Tab-separated table of C-alpha atoms in Angstrom:
chain	number	residue	atom	x	y	z
A	1	MET	CA	80.686	-70.381	0.427
A	2	ASP	CA	80.733	-73.229	1.808
A	3	SER	CA	83.931	-74.851	2.519
A	4	ASP	CA	83.065	-77.958	0.200
A	5	ILE	CA	81.788	-76.412	-2.885
A	6	GLN	CA	84.567	-75.972	-5.791
A	7	THR	CA	83.729	-73.561	-8.445
A	8	ASP	CA	84.684	-73.792	-11.880
A	9	ASN	CA	87.075	-71.725	-13.725
A	10	GLY	CA	85.363	-68.373	-14.152
A	11	SER	CA	82.774	-68.690	-12.088
A	12	ILE	CA	83.394	-65.912	-9.255
A	13	GLU	CA	84.458	-63.373	-11.771
A	14	VAL	CA	81.551	-64.099	-12.790
A	15	LEU	CA	79.663	-62.887	-9.972
A	16	VAL	CA	81.597	-60.276	-9.190
A	17	SER	CA	80.817	-58.543	-13.182
A	18	THR	CA	77.597	-59.380	-12.843
A	19	LEU	CA	77.399	-57.419	-9.506
A	20	ALA	CA	79.866	-54.418	-10.265
A	21	ARG	CA	77.978	-53.936	-13.805
A	22	SER	CA	74.071	-53.726	-12.709
A	23	ASN	CA	72.147	-52.265	-9.696
A	24	THR	CA	71.887	-55.421	-7.660
A	25	ASP	CA	72.348	-56.422	-4.306
A	26	GLY	CA	72.902	-59.974	-4.257
A	27	VAL	CA	73.563	-62.744	-6.965
A	28	CYS	CA	74.144	-65.899	-6.308
A	29	GLY	CA	75.444	-68.468	-9.613
A	30	ARG	CA	74.152	-72.252	-10.439
A	31	MET	CA	74.840	-74.915	-8.084
A	32	ARG	CA	74.631	-78.735	-8.801
A	33	PRO	CA	76.048	-81.863	-6.571
A	34	ALA	CA	79.248	-83.730	-7.398
A	35	THR	CA	78.692	-86.538	-9.790
A	36	PRO	CA	76.823	-89.268	-7.966
A	37	GLY	CA	77.730	-92.077	-9.953
A	38	CYS	CA	75.716	-94.373	-9.259
A	39	ASN	CA	74.275	-93.330	-5.957
A	40	PRO	CA	70.461	-93.325	-6.518
A	41	ILE	CA	70.109	-90.264	-3.563
A	42	GLN	CA	72.290	-88.178	-4.839
A	43	LEU	CA	71.065	-89.767	-8.816
A	44	MET	CA	67.741	-87.987	-7.517
A	45	GLN	CA	69.174	-84.485	-5.749
A	46	GLY	CA	70.833	-84.181	-9.136
A	47	PHE	CA	67.573	-83.845	-10.827
A	48	GLU	CA	65.898	-82.068	-7.971
A	49	TYR	CA	69.503	-78.957	-8.510
A	50	GLN	CA	68.069	-79.119	-12.182
A	51	ILE	CA	65.006	-78.398	-11.367
A	52	GLN	CA	65.560	-75.837	-8.588
A	53	GLN	CA	68.427	-74.179	-11.116
A	54	GLN	CA	67.178	-74.198	-14.681
A	55	LEU	CA	63.010	-73.671	-14.313
A	56	LEU	CA	62.375	-72.154	-10.717
A	57	LYS	CA	65.476	-69.392	-10.446
A	58	ARG	CA	65.585	-68.621	-14.115
A	59	LEU	CA	61.225	-68.467	-13.399
A	60	GLU	CA	62.039	-66.028	-10.375
A	61	SER	CA	65.091	-64.141	-12.214
A	62	GLY	CA	62.950	-63.340	-15.196
A	63	PHE	CA	59.729	-62.484	-13.730
A	64	ALA	CA	60.356	-60.793	-11.096
A	65	SER	CA	64.269	-60.409	-11.406
A	66	SER	CA	64.981	-61.328	-8.025
A	67	VAL	CA	65.234	-64.489	-6.946
A	68	THR	CA	63.668	-65.195	-3.560
A	69	CYS	CA	66.609	-66.995	-1.605
A	70	LEU	CA	70.356	-66.260	-2.461
A	71	PRO	CA	71.614	-70.359	-1.303
A	72	GLY	CA	74.830	-69.511	1.343
A	73	ALA	CA	76.698	-72.317	-0.304
A	74	PHE	CA	77.821	-69.944	-3.561
A	75	THR	CA	76.432	-66.371	-3.453
A	76	LEU	CA	78.238	-63.120	-3.316
A	77	LEU	CA	76.308	-59.438	-1.416
A	78	ARG	CA	76.891	-56.292	-1.823
A	79	TYR	CA	78.738	-55.301	1.396
A	80	ASN	CA	76.443	-51.635	2.029
A	81	SER	CA	73.216	-53.616	1.284
A	82	PHE	CA	74.524	-57.009	3.354
A	83	ARG	CA	74.968	-54.046	6.490
A	84	GLN	CA	71.349	-52.798	6.237
A	85	CYS	CA	70.153	-56.432	6.592
A	86	PHE	CA	73.294	-57.345	9.421
A	87	LYS	CA	71.153	-56.042	12.631
A	88	SER	CA	67.774	-58.061	11.517
A	89	ILE	CA	69.566	-61.152	11.565
A	90	ASP	CA	72.841	-60.743	13.865
A	91	LYS	CA	71.223	-61.662	17.137
A	92	VAL	CA	71.237	-64.388	19.592
A	93	PRO	CA	67.752	-66.444	18.866
A	94	SER	CA	65.461	-67.049	21.573
A	95	GLY	CA	62.473	-69.125	20.922
A	96	ILE	CA	61.768	-71.180	18.742
A	97	VAL	CA	60.928	-69.060	15.392
A	98	GLU	CA	63.692	-67.125	15.967
A	99	HIS	CA	65.916	-70.145	16.406
A	100	LEU	CA	64.032	-71.706	12.875
A	101	LEU	CA	64.611	-68.106	10.763
A	102	ASP	CA	68.498	-68.778	11.984
A	103	LEU	CA	68.242	-72.363	10.560
A	104	GLY	CA	67.509	-71.192	7.100
A	105	GLU	CA	69.235	-67.785	7.339
A	106	ASP	CA	70.346	-67.813	3.993
A	107	ARG	CA	66.598	-67.030	3.507
A	108	TRP	CA	66.081	-65.039	6.051
A	109	LEU	CA	68.573	-62.551	4.642
A	110	THR	CA	67.017	-62.445	1.212
A	111	THR	CA	64.127	-62.149	2.795
A	112	GLU	CA	64.886	-59.179	4.549
A	113	MET	CA	66.923	-57.579	1.664
A	114	LEU	CA	63.622	-58.220	-0.188
A	115	MET	CA	61.465	-56.293	1.783
A	116	ARG	CA	63.591	-53.784	1.871
A	117	GLY	CA	63.139	-53.563	-2.204
A	118	MET	CA	66.592	-55.064	-2.916
A	119	ARG	CA	67.352	-56.166	-6.108
A	120	THR	CA	68.886	-60.260	-6.120
A	121	ASP	CA	69.988	-61.564	-9.095
A	122	TYR	CA	70.661	-65.250	-10.498
A	123	ALA	CA	73.489	-65.711	-12.472
A	124	PRO	CA	73.210	-69.272	-14.284
A	125	THR	CA	77.484	-69.089	-16.170
A	126	ALA	CA	78.798	-69.162	-12.391
A	127	THR	CA	78.497	-72.684	-11.712
A	128	MET	CA	79.707	-74.669	-8.950
A	129	CYS	CA	79.690	-78.188	-7.375
A	130	THR	CA	79.063	-79.440	-3.372
A	131	GLU	CA	78.707	-82.491	-1.735
A	132	VAL	CA	75.174	-84.049	-1.234
A	133	PRO	CA	73.801	-86.699	1.033
A	134	SER	CA	74.575	-90.019	-0.076
A	135	ASN	CA	72.320	-91.626	2.400
A	136	ALA	CA	68.209	-91.005	3.060
A	137	VAL	CA	68.477	-90.623	6.785
A	138	ALA	CA	71.036	-87.763	6.040
A	139	LEU	CA	69.019	-86.230	3.111
A	140	PHE	CA	65.768	-86.322	5.720
A	141	LYS	CA	67.679	-84.146	8.527
A	142	GLN	CA	68.873	-81.736	5.697
A	143	ARG	CA	65.348	-81.388	3.940
A	144	ARG	CA	63.382	-81.252	8.233
A	145	ARG	CA	66.090	-78.116	8.470
A	146	TRP	CA	65.042	-76.584	4.648
A	147	PHE	CA	61.676	-77.457	4.945
A	148	ASN	CA	60.682	-75.708	9.107
A	149	SER	CA	63.113	-72.806	7.840
A	150	SER	CA	61.435	-72.340	5.217
A	151	PHE	CA	58.353	-73.057	6.894
A	152	VAL	CA	58.238	-70.295	9.186
A	153	CYS	CA	59.856	-67.724	7.011
A	154	ASP	CA	57.066	-67.661	4.819
A	155	PHE	CA	54.494	-67.181	7.606
A	156	VAL	CA	56.811	-63.760	8.450
A	157	MET	CA	57.295	-62.655	5.259
A	158	LEU	CA	53.163	-62.993	5.219
A	159	SER	CA	52.610	-60.961	8.572
A	160	ARG	CA	55.552	-58.606	7.227
A	161	PHE	CA	53.459	-57.754	4.529
A	162	VAL	CA	50.099	-57.564	5.981
A	163	PHE	CA	51.015	-54.732	8.226
A	164	GLY	CA	53.029	-53.100	5.219
A	165	CYS	CA	56.231	-53.153	3.040
A	166	ARG	CA	59.212	-51.115	3.682
A	167	GLY	CA	60.048	-48.905	0.647
A	168	GLY	CA	58.150	-46.129	-1.832
A	169	SER	CA	59.322	-47.620	-4.809
A	170	LEU	CA	57.280	-49.508	-7.435
A	171	ARG	CA	59.505	-52.333	-7.059
A	172	ALA	CA	59.016	-51.976	-4.006
A	173	VAL	CA	55.805	-52.777	-3.280
A	174	LEU	CA	56.018	-55.256	-6.372
A	175	VAL	CA	58.571	-57.786	-5.310
A	176	PRO	CA	57.254	-58.291	-1.969
A	177	ILE	CA	53.625	-59.404	-3.804
A	178	PHE	CA	55.614	-61.486	-5.823
A	179	ILE	CA	57.277	-63.522	-2.654
A	180	CYS	CA	54.226	-63.823	-0.644
A	181	VAL	CA	52.051	-64.776	-3.437
A	182	LEU	CA	55.250	-67.863	-3.616
A	183	ALA	CA	54.856	-68.292	-0.163
A	184	LEU	CA	51.308	-68.712	0.329
A	185	LEU	CA	51.870	-70.986	-2.708
A	186	ARG	CA	54.211	-73.082	-0.481
A	187	LEU	CA	52.517	-72.883	2.504
A	188	ILE	CA	49.519	-74.266	1.279
A	189	GLY	CA	51.049	-76.709	-0.896
A	190	ALA	CA	53.299	-77.680	2.117
A	191	PHE	CA	49.826	-79.720	3.443
A	192	LEU	CA	48.185	-80.098	0.314
A	193	SER	CA	51.475	-82.497	-0.362
A	194	ILE	CA	50.192	-84.548	1.837
A	195	ALA	CA	46.614	-84.431	1.303
A	196	LEU	CA	47.258	-85.869	-2.157
A	197	SER	CA	50.333	-88.383	-1.687
A	198	VAL	CA	47.325	-90.225	0.591
A	199	LEU	CA	44.693	-89.798	-2.032
A	200	VAL	CA	46.873	-91.740	-4.351
A	201	MET	CA	47.728	-93.818	-2.123
A	202	ALA	CA	44.565	-94.598	-1.435
A	203	ASN	CA	43.827	-95.721	-5.639
A	204	VAL	CA	45.809	-98.730	-4.842
A	205	VAL	CA	43.556	-100.067	-2.001
A	206	TYR	CA	40.956	-99.239	-4.337
A	207	ILE	CA	41.944	-102.413	-6.645
A	208	PHE	CA	41.425	-104.433	-4.479
A	209	GLY	CA	37.480	-103.677	-3.994
A	210	VAL	CA	37.321	-101.785	-0.856
A	211	PRO	CA	34.913	-98.210	-1.388
A	212	TYR	CA	37.186	-95.573	-1.649
A	213	GLU	CA	36.249	-93.436	1.138
A	214	TYR	CA	37.592	-96.268	2.689
A	215	SER	CA	40.689	-96.470	1.170
A	216	VAL	CA	41.278	-92.900	1.820
A	217	CYS	CA	40.898	-93.513	5.272
A	218	ALA	CA	43.655	-96.700	5.476
A	219	THR	CA	46.240	-94.627	3.509
A	220	GLY	CA	45.038	-91.639	6.031
A	221	GLY	CA	45.389	-94.008	8.969
A	222	TYR	CA	48.833	-94.904	7.933
A	223	ALA	CA	50.156	-90.969	7.751
A	224	VAL	CA	49.031	-90.270	10.998
A	225	LEU	CA	50.995	-93.959	12.513
A	226	LEU	CA	53.761	-92.466	10.045
A	227	LEU	CA	53.031	-89.241	12.175
A	228	THR	CA	53.137	-90.020	15.592
A	229	SER	CA	56.013	-92.154	14.983
A	230	PHE	CA	58.260	-89.214	13.959
A	231	LEU	CA	56.695	-87.238	17.041
A	232	VAL	CA	58.020	-90.477	19.596
A	233	PHE	CA	61.458	-90.129	17.826
A	234	ALA	CA	61.577	-86.424	17.951
A	235	ALA	CA	60.201	-86.282	22.011
A	236	ILE	CA	63.224	-88.973	22.880
A	237	ASP	CA	65.728	-86.859	20.949
A	238	GLN	CA	64.271	-83.438	22.846
A	239	TYR	CA	63.564	-85.111	26.617
A	240	GLY	CA	66.074	-87.541	26.507
A	241	THR	CA	68.751	-84.558	27.561
A	242	THR	CA	69.327	-85.343	31.341
A	243	PRO	CA	71.573	-88.262	31.543
A	244	GLY	CA	70.575	-91.817	33.236
A	245	THR	CA	67.509	-91.274	32.785
A	246	LEU	CA	65.160	-93.996	30.729
A	247	LEU	CA	65.361	-91.303	27.908
A	248	ALA	CA	68.389	-90.945	27.539
A	249	LYS	CA	69.368	-94.892	27.652
A	250	LEU	CA	66.990	-94.485	24.643
A	251	ARG	CA	67.888	-91.637	23.323
A	252	ASP	CA	71.501	-93.224	23.292
A	253	SER	CA	71.173	-97.102	22.427
A	254	LYS	CA	71.912	-97.982	18.880
A	255	LEU	CA	69.382	-100.733	18.717
A	256	LEU	CA	66.774	-97.753	19.075
A	257	GLN	CA	68.989	-95.673	16.125
A	258	ASN	CA	69.076	-98.963	13.621
A	259	PHE	CA	65.556	-98.655	14.615
A	260	GLN	CA	64.727	-94.713	13.267
A	261	LYS	CA	67.478	-95.527	10.257
A	262	ARG	CA	65.583	-98.490	9.325
A	263	TRP	CA	61.955	-97.210	9.607
A	264	MET	CA	62.347	-93.927	7.600
A	265	THR	CA	64.103	-96.070	5.110
A	266	ILE	CA	61.390	-99.052	4.461
A	267	ASN	CA	58.132	-96.043	4.829
A	268	LEU	CA	60.550	-93.789	2.367
A	269	LEU	CA	60.408	-96.976	-0.292
A	270	LEU	CA	56.774	-97.818	1.327
A	271	SER	CA	55.534	-94.664	0.624
A	272	SER	CA	57.467	-94.058	-3.094
A	273	ALA	CA	55.621	-97.552	-3.875
A	274	PHE	CA	52.631	-96.913	-2.738
A	275	ILE	CA	52.214	-93.484	-4.879
A	276	THR	CA	54.312	-94.792	-7.933
A	277	ALA	CA	51.580	-97.517	-7.974
A	278	GLY	CA	48.951	-95.070	-7.186
A	279	MET	CA	49.771	-93.356	-10.672
A	280	VAL	CA	49.399	-96.641	-12.054
A	281	ALA	CA	46.278	-97.665	-10.252
A	282	ALA	CA	44.317	-93.915	-11.774
A	283	VAL	CA	46.287	-95.063	-15.740
A	284	HIS	CA	44.698	-98.286	-15.523
A	285	HIS	CA	40.945	-96.864	-14.430
A	286	ALA	CA	40.979	-94.290	-16.849
A	287	ILE	CA	41.399	-95.972	-19.500
A	288	VAL	CA	39.834	-99.231	-18.278
A	289	GLU	CA	36.040	-97.520	-16.961
A	290	GLN	CA	36.773	-94.932	-19.774
A	291	GLN	CA	36.927	-92.409	-17.670
A	292	ILE	CA	39.501	-89.797	-18.892
A	293	GLU	CA	37.629	-86.608	-16.749
A	294	ARG	CA	37.573	-88.588	-13.934
A	295	TYR	CA	41.282	-88.984	-14.041
A	296	PHE	CA	42.179	-86.225	-16.145
A	297	TRP	CA	44.844	-84.097	-14.044
A	298	ALA	CA	47.001	-87.733	-12.918
A	299	LEU	CA	47.452	-88.444	-17.043
A	300	LEU	CA	48.658	-84.567	-17.043
A	301	PHE	CA	50.678	-84.933	-13.891
A	302	ILE	CA	52.656	-87.805	-15.258
A	303	GLY	CA	52.409	-86.646	-19.065
A	304	LEU	CA	54.021	-83.598	-17.422
A	305	THR	CA	56.553	-85.594	-15.434
A	306	PHE	CA	57.869	-87.473	-18.769
A	307	LEU	CA	58.636	-84.449	-20.653
A	308	LEU	CA	59.809	-83.038	-17.243
A	309	SER	CA	62.603	-85.405	-17.643
A	310	LEU	CA	63.051	-85.496	-20.892
A	311	SER	CA	64.470	-82.418	-21.402
A	312	ILE	CA	66.496	-82.393	-18.430
A	313	GLY	CA	67.784	-84.827	-19.197
A	314	GLN	CA	68.676	-83.838	-22.840
A	315	THR	CA	69.813	-80.352	-22.048
A	316	SER	CA	72.162	-80.668	-18.662
A	317	SER	CA	75.644	-82.345	-19.177
A	318	GLN	CA	76.650	-82.456	-15.634
A	319	PHE	CA	76.661	-85.822	-15.285
A	320	GLY	CA	75.473	-87.248	-18.975
A	321	HIS	CA	72.689	-87.693	-20.134
A	322	ILE	CA	71.921	-91.318	-18.807
A	323	GLN	CA	72.240	-90.689	-15.014
A	324	MET	CA	70.251	-87.323	-15.553
A	325	LEU	CA	67.612	-89.414	-17.410
A	326	ALA	CA	67.454	-91.877	-13.892
A	327	GLY	CA	67.351	-89.205	-11.691
A	328	GLY	CA	64.382	-88.082	-13.270
A	329	LEU	CA	62.926	-91.405	-13.486
A	330	LEU	CA	64.510	-91.916	-9.569
A	331	TYR	CA	63.008	-88.587	-8.500
A	332	PHE	CA	59.432	-88.728	-9.939
A	333	THR	CA	58.991	-92.401	-7.928
A	334	LEU	CA	60.819	-92.479	-4.871
A	335	GLY	CA	61.459	-88.191	-5.020
A	336	LEU	CA	57.979	-88.449	-4.633
A	337	GLY	CA	57.141	-90.494	-1.459
A	338	PHE	CA	60.165	-88.682	-0.377
A	339	PHE	CA	59.049	-85.131	-0.951
A	340	LEU	CA	55.374	-84.766	-0.694
A	341	PHE	CA	54.805	-87.353	1.933
A	342	MET	CA	57.654	-88.307	3.855
A	343	VAL	CA	59.342	-84.627	4.104
A	344	PRO	CA	56.815	-83.235	5.570
A	345	LEU	CA	55.166	-85.204	7.703
A	346	PHE	CA	58.902	-85.729	9.017
A	347	SER	CA	59.557	-81.706	9.893
A	348	PHE	CA	55.868	-80.859	11.295
A	349	ALA	CA	56.594	-84.236	13.988
A	350	ASN	CA	59.775	-81.962	14.688
A	351	LEU	CA	58.979	-78.611	14.287
A	352	ASP	CA	60.685	-77.593	17.190
A	353	SER	CA	64.405	-79.058	16.426
A	354	ARG	CA	67.127	-76.975	16.780
A	355	ALA	CA	69.145	-78.898	15.122
A	356	TRP	CA	71.330	-78.093	11.980
A	357	GLY	CA	71.541	-81.859	10.569
A	358	VAL	CA	73.664	-82.825	8.320
A	359	ARG	CA	76.047	-79.787	9.215
A	360	GLY	CA	76.513	-80.671	12.489
A	361	VAL	CA	74.941	-78.416	15.172
A	362	ASP	CA	73.712	-81.063	16.859
A	363	GLU	CA	76.038	-82.207	18.516
A	364	VAL	CA	77.281	-83.880	21.871
A	365	SER	CA	80.188	-82.776	23.386
A	366	HIS	CA	82.050	-84.254	25.951
A	367	GLU	CA	85.919	-82.958	27.124
A	368	CYS	CA	88.796	-85.617	26.777
A	369	SER	CA	91.150	-86.897	28.210
A	370	SER	CA	93.836	-85.109	26.009
A	371	GLY	CA	94.286	-81.345	28.087
A	372	HIS	CA	91.811	-78.747	27.076
A	373	VAL	CA	90.264	-79.954	23.351
A	374	HIS	CA	86.910	-81.007	23.326
A	375	VAL	CA	85.736	-83.545	21.005
A	376	VAL	CA	82.135	-83.012	18.913
A	377	GLU	CA	80.967	-85.768	17.826
A	378	PRO	CA	77.429	-85.195	15.808
A	379	ARG	CA	74.908	-87.637	16.495
A	380	THR	CA	73.106	-89.072	14.063
A	381	MET	CA	69.904	-91.889	12.973
A	382	GLY	CA	72.070	-94.588	11.777
A	383	GLY	CA	76.078	-93.079	10.964
A	384	LEU	CA	77.331	-90.041	9.400
A	385	SER	CA	76.834	-88.617	6.310
A	386	ASP	CA	79.925	-87.955	3.740
A	387	SER	CA	79.333	-83.792	5.346
A	388	GLU	CA	79.557	-84.864	8.695
A	389	ARG	CA	82.880	-84.912	10.406
A	390	SER	CA	84.540	-84.688	13.780
A	391	PHE	CA	86.161	-81.431	15.006
A	392	SER	CA	88.168	-80.533	17.539
A	393	TYR	CA	88.559	-77.261	20.023
A	394	ASP	CA	91.396	-75.951	21.133
A	395	THR	CA	90.502	-74.114	24.322
A	396	SER	CA	93.584	-72.262	24.587
A	397	THR	CA	93.798	-70.656	20.993
A	398	ASN	CA	90.197	-70.965	19.978
A	399	VAL	CA	90.459	-72.362	17.017
A	400	TRP	CA	89.030	-75.141	15.758
A	401	ALA	CA	90.624	-78.183	14.383
A	402	ARG	CA	89.819	-81.484	11.915
A	403	ALA	CA	89.703	-84.217	14.577
A	404	HIS	CA	91.736	-87.933	13.471
């Protein structure tokens, strides 16, 4: 369990009883963000967590009797099963692939279990709440880590499946097939989401009389511009580690950090507005030009979006129906630009990054004047998130303590 979670009454007992009465090797509970109030970023995540828990994990658990990721924040594992997979994950990462796998150690561990024919389960009645990022920059850094670790893990799963699965039972063969199909879909979706976002945004430019081919080129150029800017920021962060150099001064510059924060926030709002306007434009073209068949999939997507928002808003009571519906509206407006367009571009630009994001491993350590105490200050773009704190490490006692 993570240290910042709060479990509901009886949730741990539910995990223990689920593991005790079945042949399950690992079980996870249902997570939700802490009450978000009126913060749009947290409202959006509240809705997203409901999709992940009520739809995807239930689908995985019901269809294959296994979930593809036991989140490290709230999971119970059978000790003997964990020991069998421990050697595969207990090693110092030496290459970029191993480092990226290590960034998503819970997903990597679950993959090792499933490829050995083990069973993972989901207990929706075991509930807990956790802190989530409250600003766009912190959420970018968190999802970059999740996206890249999942992306590499999917590649590893597919490569292992090509060379054969371990285990001789029918389950040991069928479950990896199901997992690898999901992995393949996620890999394809990572690229298609950017392409579809470009095509949807092109509808907005098309409204002003620009030929659709040129509209696609314009929005595609915007995507290339964003990717280039992210690559420049990543290069400064990676190669600016030598003290005294120009890149080091740029890396530590408050001006650059503030510019990065504003650049990402502005483009998040801009791309979200373009994608939302692009969907509205698709409806407009379908009605005015009476070409329903041309925009059938866009209309179907918008209809399913509304029904999904309404359904989850009515079945979830964590934040109340109004807050959940507001979160759904934000998810399918602000969230589309974030999850489908900005996060993949930002993640691909930082594919070789080994930072943990909000968990504070992307840190700078320096020795304080007070003896043997080292203060760890997380390096962030635009300040600290709610879950980022400063800690001190006493080398004489080998104990970490929160710095005041």
